PDB file of N, CA and C in Angstrom:
ATOM      1  N   MET A  58      -3.082 169.616 -69.841  1.00 52.00           N
ATOM      2  CA  MET A  58      -3.806 168.490 -70.410  1.00 52.00           C
ATOM      3  C   MET A  58      -5.106 168.289 -69.635  1.00 52.00           C
ATOM      4  N   THR A  59      -6.204 168.206 -70.327  1.00 64.00           N
ATOM      5  CA  THR A  59      -7.505 168.004 -69.724  1.00 64.00           C
ATOM      6  C   THR A  59      -7.805 166.513 -69.635  1.00 64.00           C
ATOM      7  N   THR A  60      -8.277 166.100 -68.480  1.00 69.00           N
ATOM      8  CA  THR A  60      -8.621 164.703 -68.265  1.00 69.00           C
ATOM      9  C   THR A  60     -10.074 164.472 -68.664  1.00 69.00           C
ATOM     10  N   LEU A  61     -10.294 163.381 -69.355  1.00 73.00           N
ATOM     11  CA  LEU A  61     -11.664 163.025 -69.726  1.00 73.00           C
ATOM     12  C   LEU A  61     -12.407 162.498 -68.507  1.00 73.00           C
ATOM     13  N   SER A  62     -13.586 162.993 -68.298  1.00 77.00           N
ATOM     14  CA  SER A  62     -14.453 162.420 -67.267  1.00 77.00           C
ATOM     15  C   SER A  62     -15.893 162.754 -67.617  1.00 77.00           C
ATOM     16  N   LEU A  63     -16.779 161.872 -67.204  1.00 79.00           N
ATOM     17  CA  LEU A  63     -18.193 162.079 -67.479  1.00 79.00           C
ATOM     18  C   LEU A  63     -18.720 163.296 -66.720  1.00 79.00           C
ATOM     19  N   ASP A  64     -18.233 163.493 -65.505  1.00 78.00           N
ATOM     20  CA  ASP A  64     -18.664 164.656 -64.726  1.00 78.00           C
ATOM     21  C   ASP A  64     -18.253 165.957 -65.400  1.00 78.00           C
ATOM     22  N   ARG A  65     -17.028 166.022 -65.861  1.00 84.00           N
ATOM     23  CA  ARG A  65     -16.544 167.237 -66.524  1.00 84.00           C
ATOM     24  C   ARG A  65     -17.348 167.509 -67.802  1.00 84.00           C
ATOM     25  N   PHE A  66     -17.655 166.469 -68.553  1.00 84.00           N
ATOM     26  CA  PHE A  66     -18.445 166.633 -69.773  1.00 84.00           C
ATOM     27  C   PHE A  66     -19.820 167.207 -69.439  1.00 84.00           C
ATOM     28  N   ARG A  67     -20.483 166.658 -68.398  1.00 82.00           N
ATOM     29  CA  ARG A  67     -21.797 167.165 -67.994  1.00 82.00           C
ATOM     30  C   ARG A  67     -21.700 168.617 -67.526  1.00 82.00           C
ATOM     31  N   ASP A  68     -20.619 168.950 -66.815  1.00 84.00           N
ATOM     32  CA  ASP A  68     -20.434 170.343 -66.373  1.00 84.00           C
ATOM     33  C   ASP A  68     -20.311 171.288 -67.561  1.00 84.00           C
ATOM     34  N   GLN A  69     -19.612 170.865 -68.591  1.00 86.00           N
ATOM     35  CA  GLN A  69     -19.377 171.725 -69.753  1.00 86.00           C
ATOM     36  C   GLN A  69     -20.596 171.822 -70.669  1.00 86.00           C
ATOM     37  N   HIS A  70     -21.379 170.753 -70.763  1.00 86.00           N
ATOM     38  CA  HIS A  70     -22.465 170.700 -71.739  1.00 86.00           C
ATOM     39  C   HIS A  70     -23.864 170.865 -71.131  1.00 86.00           C
ATOM     40  N   GLY A  71     -23.946 170.995 -69.826  1.00 86.00           N
ATOM     41  CA  GLY A  71     -25.237 171.271 -69.201  1.00 86.00           C
ATOM     42  C   GLY A  71     -26.160 170.075 -69.123  1.00 86.00           C
ATOM     43  N   ASP A  72     -27.430 170.371 -69.119  1.00 84.00           N
ATOM     44  CA  ASP A  72     -28.486 169.374 -68.925  1.00 84.00           C
ATOM     45  C   ASP A  72     -28.529 168.371 -70.080  1.00 84.00           C
ATOM     46  N   PRO A  73     -28.389 167.063 -69.767  1.00 84.00           N
ATOM     47  CA  PRO A  73     -28.410 166.046 -70.825  1.00 84.00           C
ATOM     48  C   PRO A  73     -29.695 166.033 -71.650  1.00 84.00           C
ATOM     49  N   ILE A  74     -30.785 166.547 -71.113  1.00 87.00           N
ATOM     50  CA  ILE A  74     -32.045 166.568 -71.862  1.00 87.00           C
ATOM     51  C   ILE A  74     -31.916 167.446 -73.107  1.00 87.00           C
ATOM     52  N   ARG A  75     -31.057 168.429 -73.050  1.00 88.00           N
ATOM     53  CA  ARG A  75     -30.896 169.374 -74.162  1.00 88.00           C
ATOM     54  C   ARG A  75     -29.762 169.000 -75.127  1.00 88.00           C
ATOM     55  N   TRP A  76     -29.123 167.863 -74.910  1.00 89.00           N
ATOM     56  CA  TRP A  76     -28.006 167.477 -75.769  1.00 89.00           C
ATOM     57  C   TRP A  76     -28.496 167.032 -77.144  1.00 89.00           C
ATOM     58  N   CYS A  77     -27.663 167.298 -78.133  1.00 90.00           N
ATOM     59  CA  CYS A  77     -27.933 166.797 -79.483  1.00 90.00           C
ATOM     60  C   CYS A  77     -27.340 165.391 -79.598  1.00 90.00           C
ATOM     61  N   GLY A  78     -27.566 164.741 -80.701  1.00 90.00           N
ATOM     62  CA  GLY A  78     -27.079 163.381 -80.912  1.00 90.00           C
ATOM     63  C   GLY A  78     -25.574 163.259 -80.794  1.00 90.00           C
ATOM     64  N   ALA A  79     -24.847 164.255 -81.321  1.00 90.00           N
ATOM     65  CA  ALA A  79     -23.380 164.206 -81.271  1.00 90.00           C
ATOM     66  C   ALA A  79     -22.879 164.276 -79.829  1.00 90.00           C
ATOM     67  N   GLU A  80     -23.532 165.084 -79.011  1.00 89.00           N
ATOM     68  CA  GLU A  80     -23.109 165.185 -77.615  1.00 89.00           C
ATOM     69  C   GLU A  80     -23.383 163.881 -76.862  1.00 89.00           C
ATOM     70  N   ILE A  81     -24.490 163.248 -77.152  1.00 88.00           N
ATOM     71  CA  ILE A  81     -24.801 161.960 -76.528  1.00 88.00           C
ATOM     72  C   ILE A  81     -23.767 160.921 -76.948  1.00 88.00           C
ATOM     73  N   ASP A  82     -23.418 160.890 -78.230  1.00 89.00           N
ATOM     74  CA  ASP A  82     -22.391 159.957 -78.711  1.00 89.00           C
ATOM     75  C   ASP A  82     -21.054 160.224 -78.033  1.00 89.00           C
ATOM     76  N   SER A  83     -20.693 161.491 -77.890  1.00 89.00           N
ATOM     77  CA  SER A  83     -19.435 161.847 -77.219  1.00 89.00           C
ATOM     78  C   SER A  83     -19.447 161.374 -75.769  1.00 89.00           C
ATOM     79  N   TYR A  84     -20.555 161.582 -75.104  1.00 87.00           N
ATOM     80  CA  TYR A  84     -20.676 161.170 -73.706  1.00 87.00           C
ATOM     81  C   TYR A  84     -20.506 159.660 -73.575  1.00 87.00           C
ATOM     82  N   LEU A  85     -21.173 158.912 -74.434  1.00 88.00           N
ATOM     83  CA  LEU A  85     -21.061 157.449 -74.399  1.00 88.00           C
ATOM     84  C   LEU A  85     -19.649 156.988 -74.705  1.00 88.00           C
ATOM     85  N   THR A  86     -18.993 157.661 -75.637  1.00 89.00           N
ATOM     86  CA  THR A  86     -17.612 157.310 -75.990  1.00 89.00           C
ATOM     87  C   THR A  86     -16.680 157.565 -74.813  1.00 89.00           C
ATOM     88  N   ILE A  87     -16.843 158.704 -74.156  1.00 86.00           N
ATOM     89  CA  ILE A  87     -16.014 158.992 -72.981  1.00 86.00           C
ATOM     90  C   ILE A  87     -16.249 157.928 -71.914  1.00 86.00           C
ATOM     91  N   GLY A  88     -17.498 157.514 -71.742  1.00 85.00           N
ATOM     92  CA  GLY A  88     -17.813 156.467 -70.774  1.00 85.00           C
ATOM     93  C   GLY A  88     -17.122 155.153 -71.083  1.00 85.00           C
ATOM     94  N   GLU A  89     -16.904 154.866 -72.360  1.00 86.00           N
ATOM     95  CA  GLU A  89     -16.193 153.648 -72.741  1.00 86.00           C
ATOM     96  C   GLU A  89     -14.685 153.805 -72.564  1.00 86.00           C
ATOM     97  N   ILE A  90     -14.161 154.983 -72.878  1.00 85.00           N
ATOM     98  CA  ILE A  90     -12.716 155.228 -72.785  1.00 85.00           C
ATOM     99  C   ILE A  90     -12.278 155.389 -71.335  1.00 85.00           C
ATOM    100  N   ALA A  91     -13.023 156.192 -70.595  1.00 80.00           N
ATOM    101  CA  ALA A  91     -12.669 156.499 -69.208  1.00 80.00           C
ATOM    102  C   ALA A  91     -13.902 156.296 -68.326  1.00 80.00           C
ATOM    103  N   PRO A  92     -14.249 155.035 -68.052  1.00 81.00           N
ATOM    104  CA  PRO A  92     -15.452 154.794 -67.243  1.00 81.00           C
ATOM    105  C   PRO A  92     -15.289 155.381 -65.842  1.00 81.00           C
ATOM    106  N   PRO A  93     -16.409 155.738 -65.218  1.00 78.00           N
ATOM    107  CA  PRO A  93     -16.316 156.288 -63.865  1.00 78.00           C
ATOM    108  C   PRO A  93     -15.772 155.252 -62.886  1.00 78.00           C
ATOM    109  N   VAL A  94     -15.166 155.737 -61.833  1.00 80.00           N
ATOM    110  CA  VAL A  94     -14.635 154.852 -60.807  1.00 80.00           C
ATOM    111  C   VAL A  94     -15.815 154.166 -60.117  1.00 80.00           C
ATOM    112  N   PRO A  95     -15.740 152.856 -59.940  1.00 82.00           N
ATOM    113  CA  PRO A  95     -16.852 152.170 -59.272  1.00 82.00           C
ATOM    114  C   PRO A  95     -16.975 152.644 -57.821  1.00 82.00           C
ATOM    115  N   PRO A  96     -18.168 152.556 -57.244  1.00 82.00           N
ATOM    116  CA  PRO A  96     -18.335 152.986 -55.859  1.00 82.00           C
ATOM    117  C   PRO A  96     -17.480 152.160 -54.908  1.00 82.00           C
ATOM    118  N   LEU A  97     -17.189 152.740 -53.768  1.00 90.00           N
ATOM    119  CA  LEU A  97     -16.334 152.084 -52.784  1.00 90.00           C
ATOM    120  C   LEU A  97     -16.941 150.773 -52.300  1.00 90.00           C
ATOM    121  N   TYR A  98     -18.264 150.737 -52.139  1.00 91.00           N
ATOM    122  CA  TYR A  98     -18.953 149.534 -51.686  1.00 91.00           C
ATOM    123  C   TYR A  98     -20.021 149.140 -52.696  1.00 91.00           C
ATOM    124  N   SER A  99     -20.203 147.848 -52.868  1.00 91.00           N
ATOM    125  CA  SER A  99     -21.240 147.357 -53.772  1.00 91.00           C
ATOM    126  C   SER A  99     -22.613 147.533 -53.114  1.00 91.00           C
ATOM    127  N   TYR A 100     -23.652 147.334 -53.912  1.00 91.00           N
ATOM    128  CA  TYR A 100     -25.014 147.452 -53.395  1.00 91.00           C
ATOM    129  C   TYR A 100     -25.255 146.435 -52.283  1.00 91.00           C
ATOM    130  N   ALA A 101     -24.782 145.205 -52.474  1.00 93.00           N
ATOM    131  CA  ALA A 101     -24.972 144.156 -51.461  1.00 93.00           C
ATOM    132  C   ALA A 101     -24.245 144.514 -50.165  1.00 93.00           C
ATOM    133  N   GLU A 102     -23.041 145.058 -50.273  1.00 95.00           N
ATOM    134  CA  GLU A 102     -22.310 145.471 -49.073  1.00 95.00           C
ATOM    135  C   GLU A 102     -23.036 146.598 -48.349  1.00 95.00           C
ATOM    136  N   MET A 103     -23.640 147.510 -49.114  1.00 95.00           N
ATOM    137  CA  MET A 103     -24.379 148.613 -48.493  1.00 95.00           C
ATOM    138  C   MET A 103     -25.622 148.107 -47.771  1.00 95.00           C
ATOM    139  N   GLN A 104     -26.227 147.033 -48.259  1.00 96.00           N
ATOM    140  CA  GLN A 104     -27.385 146.461 -47.568  1.00 96.00           C
ATOM    141  C   GLN A 104     -26.953 145.875 -46.231  1.00 96.00           C
ATOM    142  N   SER A 105     -25.774 145.273 -46.192  1.00 97.00           N
ATOM    143  CA  SER A 105     -25.232 144.743 -44.948  1.00 97.00           C
ATOM    144  C   SER A 105     -24.927 145.876 -43.967  1.00 97.00           C
ATOM    145  N   ILE A 106     -24.363 146.959 -44.474  1.00 96.00           N
ATOM    146  CA  ILE A 106     -24.078 148.122 -43.633  1.00 96.00           C
ATOM    147  C   ILE A 106     -25.384 148.707 -43.099  1.00 96.00           C
ATOM    148  N   ALA A 107     -26.411 148.763 -43.940  1.00 97.00           N
ATOM    149  CA  ALA A 107     -27.713 149.270 -43.501  1.00 97.00           C
ATOM    150  C   ALA A 107     -28.275 148.408 -42.369  1.00 97.00           C
ATOM    151  N   ALA A 108     -28.141 147.099 -42.490  1.00 97.00           N
ATOM    152  CA  ALA A 108     -28.628 146.200 -41.443  1.00 97.00           C
ATOM    153  C   ALA A 108     -27.863 146.427 -40.139  1.00 97.00           C
ATOM    154  N   ASP A 109     -26.563 146.652 -40.237  1.00 97.00           N
ATOM    155  CA  ASP A 109     -25.757 146.940 -39.043  1.00 97.00           C
ATOM    156  C   ASP A 109     -26.207 148.238 -38.374  1.00 97.00           C
ATOM    157  N   TYR A 110     -26.449 149.266 -39.179  1.00 97.00           N
ATOM    158  CA  TYR A 110     -26.936 150.533 -38.618  1.00 97.00           C
ATOM    159  C   TYR A 110     -28.304 150.348 -37.960  1.00 97.00           C
ATOM    160  N   GLU A 111     -29.157 149.555 -38.577  1.00 98.00           N
ATOM    161  CA  GLU A 111     -30.488 149.318 -38.017  1.00 98.00           C
ATOM    162  C   GLU A 111     -30.387 148.598 -36.683  1.00 98.00           C
ATOM    163  N   GLN A 112     -29.502 147.614 -36.601  1.00 98.00           N
ATOM    164  CA  GLN A 112     -29.305 146.881 -35.348  1.00 98.00           C
ATOM    165  C   GLN A 112     -28.736 147.823 -34.284  1.00 98.00           C
ATOM    166  N   SER A 113     -27.805 148.671 -34.664  1.00 98.00           N
ATOM    167  CA  SER A 113     -27.246 149.645 -33.742  1.00 98.00           C
ATOM    168  C   SER A 113     -28.330 150.587 -33.229  1.00 98.00           C
ATOM    169  N   SER A 114     -29.224 150.997 -34.121  1.00 98.00           N
ATOM    170  CA  SER A 114     -30.323 151.884 -33.746  1.00 98.00           C
ATOM    171  C   SER A 114     -31.220 151.243 -32.693  1.00 98.00           C
ATOM    172  N   VAL A 115     -31.519 149.970 -32.870  1.00 98.00           N
ATOM    173  CA  VAL A 115     -32.368 149.259 -31.911  1.00 98.00           C
ATOM    174  C   VAL A 115     -31.690 149.213 -30.537  1.00 98.00           C
ATOM    175  N   CYS A 116     -30.391 148.919 -30.504  1.00 98.00           N
ATOM    176  CA  CYS A 116     -29.665 148.865 -29.231  1.00 98.00           C
ATOM    177  C   CYS A 116     -29.599 150.237 -28.570  1.00 98.00           C
ATOM    178  N   GLN A 117     -29.335 151.269 -29.360  1.00 98.00           N
ATOM    179  CA  GLN A 117     -29.258 152.617 -28.812  1.00 98.00           C
ATOM    180  C   GLN A 117     -30.616 153.068 -28.279  1.00 98.00           C
ATOM    181  N   GLN A 118     -31.687 152.743 -28.990  1.00 98.00           N
ATOM    182  CA  GLN A 118     -33.021 153.121 -28.529  1.00 98.00           C
ATOM    183  C   GLN A 118     -33.375 152.387 -27.245  1.00 98.00           C
ATOM    184  N   ALA A 119     -32.986 151.118 -27.126  1.00 98.00           N
ATOM    185  CA  ALA A 119     -33.239 150.357 -25.901  1.00 98.00           C
ATOM    186  C   ALA A 119     -32.499 150.983 -24.717  1.00 98.00           C
ATOM    187  N   THR A 120     -31.269 151.409 -24.958  1.00 98.00           N
ATOM    188  CA  THR A 120     -30.503 152.079 -23.912  1.00 98.00           C
ATOM    189  C   THR A 120     -31.172 153.394 -23.521  1.00 98.00           C
ATOM    190  N   ALA A 121     -31.627 154.148 -24.517  1.00 98.00           N
ATOM    191  CA  ALA A 121     -32.320 155.415 -24.238  1.00 98.00           C
ATOM    192  C   ALA A 121     -33.585 155.170 -23.427  1.00 98.00           C
ATOM    193  N   ASP A 122     -34.340 154.142 -23.761  1.00 98.00           N
ATOM    194  CA  ASP A 122     -35.566 153.825 -23.023  1.00 98.00           C
ATOM    195  C   ASP A 122     -35.255 153.443 -21.574  1.00 98.00           C
ATOM    196  N   ARG A 123     -34.202 152.644 -21.384  1.00 98.00           N
ATOM    197  CA  ARG A 123     -33.812 152.246 -20.031  1.00 98.00           C
ATOM    198  C   ARG A 123     -33.375 153.453 -19.209  1.00 98.00           C
ATOM    199  N   LEU A 124     -32.578 154.330 -19.821  1.00 98.00           N
ATOM    200  CA  LEU A 124     -32.125 155.520 -19.109  1.00 98.00           C
ATOM    201  C   LEU A 124     -33.287 156.456 -18.769  1.00 98.00           C
ATOM    202  N   THR A 125     -34.248 156.562 -19.676  1.00 97.00           N
ATOM    203  CA  THR A 125     -35.440 157.384 -19.410  1.00 97.00           C
ATOM    204  C   THR A 125     -36.208 156.824 -18.219  1.00 97.00           C
ATOM    205  N   ALA A 126     -36.367 155.506 -18.188  1.00 97.00           N
ATOM    206  CA  ALA A 126     -37.085 154.865 -17.080  1.00 97.00           C
ATOM    207  C   ALA A 126     -36.368 155.081 -15.750  1.00 97.00           C
ATOM    208  N   GLU A 127     -35.051 155.191 -15.793  1.00 97.00           N
ATOM    209  CA  GLU A 127     -34.271 155.411 -14.569  1.00 97.00           C
ATOM    210  C   GLU A 127     -34.164 156.897 -14.207  1.00 97.00           C
ATOM    211  N   GLY A 128     -34.705 157.763 -15.082  1.00 97.00           N
ATOM    212  CA  GLY A 128     -34.710 159.185 -14.785  1.00 97.00           C
ATOM    213  C   GLY A 128     -33.499 159.958 -15.299  1.00 97.00           C
ATOM    214  N   HIS A 129     -32.674 159.347 -16.096  1.00 97.00           N
ATOM    215  CA  HIS A 129     -31.490 160.006 -16.652  1.00 97.00           C
ATOM    216  C   HIS A 129     -31.846 160.613 -18.017  1.00 97.00           C
ATOM    217  N   LEU A 130     -32.562 161.719 -17.988  1.00 97.00           N
ATOM    218  CA  LEU A 130     -33.140 162.273 -19.211  1.00 97.00           C
ATOM    219  C   LEU A 130     -32.096 162.841 -20.173  1.00 97.00           C
ATOM    220  N   VAL A 131     -31.050 163.469 -19.654  1.00 97.00           N
ATOM    221  CA  VAL A 131     -30.019 164.035 -20.540  1.00 97.00           C
ATOM    222  C   VAL A 131     -29.288 162.914 -21.269  1.00 97.00           C
ATOM    223  N   ALA A 132     -28.858 161.907 -20.521  1.00 97.00           N
ATOM    224  CA  ALA A 132     -28.160 160.774 -21.134  1.00 97.00           C
ATOM    225  C   ALA A 132     -29.077 160.043 -22.113  1.00 97.00           C
ATOM    226  N   ALA A 133     -30.344 159.920 -21.754  1.00 97.00           N
ATOM    227  CA  ALA A 133     -31.306 159.256 -22.639  1.00 97.00           C
ATOM    228  C   ALA A 133     -31.453 160.021 -23.944  1.00 97.00           C
ATOM    229  N   GLY A 134     -31.466 161.350 -23.860  1.00 97.00           N
ATOM    230  CA  GLY A 134     -31.561 162.170 -25.070  1.00 97.00           C
ATOM    231  C   GLY A 134     -30.381 161.971 -25.997  1.00 97.00           C
ATOM    232  N   ILE A 135     -29.199 161.838 -25.410  1.00 98.00           N
ATOM    233  CA  ILE A 135     -28.000 161.601 -26.228  1.00 98.00           C
ATOM    234  C   ILE A 135     -28.125 160.267 -26.958  1.00 98.00           C
ATOM    235  N   TRP A 136     -28.538 159.218 -26.237  1.00 98.00           N
ATOM    236  CA  TRP A 136     -28.691 157.906 -26.866  1.00 98.00           C
ATOM    237  C   TRP A 136     -29.804 157.910 -27.904  1.00 98.00           C
ATOM    238  N   ARG A 137     -30.874 158.668 -27.636  1.00 98.00           N
ATOM    239  CA  ARG A 137     -31.991 158.745 -28.580  1.00 98.00           C
ATOM    240  C   ARG A 137     -31.551 159.412 -29.883  1.00 98.00           C
ATOM    241  N   ARG A 138     -30.749 160.473 -29.773  1.00 98.00           N
ATOM    242  CA  ARG A 138     -30.236 161.137 -30.986  1.00 98.00           C
ATOM    243  C   ARG A 138     -29.296 160.206 -31.757  1.00 98.00           C
ATOM    244  N   GLY A 139     -28.524 159.409 -31.030  1.00 97.00           N
ATOM    245  CA  GLY A 139     -27.665 158.424 -31.690  1.00 97.00           C
ATOM    246  C   GLY A 139     -28.479 157.383 -32.446  1.00 97.00           C
ATOM    247  N   ALA A 140     -29.578 156.955 -31.839  1.00 98.00           N
ATOM    248  CA  ALA A 140     -30.461 155.983 -32.503  1.00 98.00           C
ATOM    249  C   ALA A 140     -31.068 156.586 -33.755  1.00 98.00           C
ATOM    250  N   GLN A 141     -31.480 157.858 -33.669  1.00 97.00           N
ATOM    251  CA  GLN A 141     -32.055 158.531 -34.839  1.00 97.00           C
ATOM    252  C   GLN A 141     -31.022 158.641 -35.964  1.00 97.00           C
ATOM    253  N   ALA A 142     -29.791 158.997 -35.615  1.00 96.00           N
ATOM    254  CA  ALA A 142     -28.730 159.099 -36.630  1.00 96.00           C
ATOM    255  C   ALA A 142     -28.481 157.739 -37.280  1.00 96.00           C
ATOM    256  N   SER A 143     -28.476 156.685 -36.489  1.00 97.00           N
ATOM    257  CA  SER A 143     -28.273 155.342 -37.045  1.00 97.00           C
ATOM    258  C   SER A 143     -29.399 154.964 -38.000  1.00 97.00           C
ATOM    259  N   ARG A 144     -30.640 155.340 -37.660  1.00 97.00           N
ATOM    260  CA  ARG A 144     -31.758 155.063 -38.568  1.00 97.00           C
ATOM    261  C   ARG A 144     -31.616 155.836 -39.874  1.00 97.00           C
ATOM    262  N   GLU A 145     -31.157 157.082 -39.789  1.00 96.00           N
ATOM    263  CA  GLU A 145     -30.961 157.887 -41.004  1.00 96.00           C
ATOM    264  C   GLU A 145     -29.848 157.305 -41.871  1.00 96.00           C
ATOM    265  N   TYR A 146     -28.761 156.873 -41.251  1.00 97.00           N
ATOM    266  CA  TYR A 146     -27.676 156.261 -42.025  1.00 97.00           C
ATOM    267  C   TYR A 146     -28.108 154.940 -42.637  1.00 97.00           C
ATOM    268  N   ALA A 147     -28.912 154.176 -41.913  1.00 97.00           N
ATOM    269  CA  ALA A 147     -29.418 152.909 -42.460  1.00 97.00           C
ATOM    270  C   ALA A 147     -30.282 153.176 -43.687  1.00 97.00           C
ATOM    271  N   ALA A 148     -31.152 154.180 -43.592  1.00 96.00           N
ATOM    272  CA  ALA A 148     -32.013 154.507 -44.735  1.00 96.00           C
ATOM    273  C   ALA A 148     -31.170 154.955 -45.929  1.00 96.00           C
ATOM    274  N   ALA A 149     -30.139 155.754 -45.685  1.00 96.00           N
ATOM    275  CA  ALA A 149     -29.275 156.215 -46.778  1.00 96.00           C
ATOM    276  C   ALA A 149     -28.497 155.044 -47.386  1.00 96.00           C
ATOM    277  N   ALA A 150     -28.024 154.143 -46.553  1.00 96.00           N
ATOM    278  CA  ALA A 150     -27.241 153.006 -47.047  1.00 96.00           C
ATOM    279  C   ALA A 150     -28.073 152.090 -47.935  1.00 96.00           C
ATOM    280  N   ARG A 151     -29.373 152.007 -47.685  1.00 96.00           N
ATOM    281  CA  ARG A 151     -30.230 151.157 -48.511  1.00 96.00           C
ATOM    282  C   ARG A 151     -30.282 151.624 -49.961  1.00 96.00           C
ATOM    283  N   TYR A 152     -30.007 152.906 -50.214  1.00 94.00           N
ATOM    284  CA  TYR A 152     -30.005 153.436 -51.581  1.00 94.00           C
ATOM    285  C   TYR A 152     -28.696 153.186 -52.312  1.00 94.00           C
ATOM    286  N   GLY A 153     -27.656 152.743 -51.624  1.00 92.00           N
ATOM    287  CA  GLY A 153     -26.372 152.498 -52.262  1.00 92.00           C
ATOM    288  C   GLY A 153     -25.327 153.518 -51.830  1.00 92.00           C
ATOM    289  N   TYR A 154     -24.082 153.246 -52.200  1.00 92.00           N
ATOM    290  CA  TYR A 154     -22.966 154.043 -51.697  1.00 92.00           C
ATOM    291  C   TYR A 154     -23.020 155.521 -52.075  1.00 92.00           C
ATOM    292  N   PRO A 155     -23.310 155.891 -53.319  1.00 89.00           N
ATOM    293  CA  PRO A 155     -23.287 157.335 -53.627  1.00 89.00           C
ATOM    294  C   PRO A 155     -24.249 158.145 -52.748  1.00 89.00           C
ATOM    295  N   HIS A 156     -25.447 157.619 -52.524  1.00 91.00           N
ATOM    296  CA  HIS A 156     -26.415 158.332 -51.679  1.00 91.00           C
ATOM    297  C   HIS A 156     -25.936 158.353 -50.227  1.00 91.00           C
ATOM    298  N   TYR A 157     -25.439 157.224 -49.754  1.00 94.00           N
ATOM    299  CA  TYR A 157     -24.933 157.115 -48.381  1.00 94.00           C
ATOM    300  C   TYR A 157     -23.799 158.111 -48.157  1.00 94.00           C
ATOM    301  N   GLU A 158     -22.870 158.178 -49.098  1.00 92.00           N
ATOM    302  CA  GLU A 158     -21.742 159.096 -48.981  1.00 92.00           C
ATOM    303  C   GLU A 158     -22.223 160.543 -48.907  1.00 92.00           C
ATOM    304  N   ALA A 159     -23.208 160.885 -49.710  1.00 92.00           N
ATOM    305  CA  ALA A 159     -23.750 162.244 -49.702  1.00 92.00           C
ATOM    306  C   ALA A 159     -24.402 162.573 -48.355  1.00 92.00           C
ATOM    307  N   VAL A 160     -25.116 161.637 -47.778  1.00 92.00           N
ATOM    308  CA  VAL A 160     -25.762 161.876 -46.486  1.00 92.00           C
ATOM    309  C   VAL A 160     -24.721 161.990 -45.369  1.00 92.00           C
ATOM    310  N   VAL A 161     -23.760 161.087 -45.365  1.00 91.00           N
ATOM    311  CA  VAL A 161     -22.740 161.103 -44.315  1.00 91.00           C
ATOM    312  C   VAL A 161     -21.910 162.391 -44.392  1.00 91.00           C
ATOM    313  N   ASN A 162     -21.591 162.828 -45.589  1.00 91.00           N
ATOM    314  CA  ASN A 162     -20.768 164.037 -45.752  1.00 91.00           C
ATOM    315  C   ASN A 162     -21.585 165.323 -45.773  1.00 91.00           C
ATOM    316  N   GLY A 163     -22.903 165.213 -45.699  1.00 85.00           N
ATOM    317  CA  GLY A 163     -23.756 166.390 -45.657  1.00 85.00           C
ATOM    318  C   GLY A 163     -23.806 167.152 -46.959  1.00 85.00           C
ATOM    319  N   TRP A 164     -23.724 166.456 -48.081  1.00 76.00           N
ATOM    320  CA  TRP A 164     -23.738 167.125 -49.388  1.00 76.00           C
ATOM    321  C   TRP A 164     -25.116 167.446 -49.783  1.00 76.00           C
TER     322      TRP A 164
END
């Protein structure tokens, strides 16, 4: 038994730009019968997560700056890379969960 899903339909029928009217109607009908699973986090929740990552980035960068001033360059580099990763995750989270998930999982 084949399960209806919008992803499977797109895989089978290719680029939506080339679909005929019947294929578009079928796609919309499948969307009504078997809507896609909503994202794990809402857009508003992702904005909160982005703010948390941004705050974490600021703290990590401050630690890296302090360690650099004290001459601990290796440790400072580790904290600096952590701050950069937090900034990248914050930027991804601002786009919403699907984009964030793709960045975190390296898709």
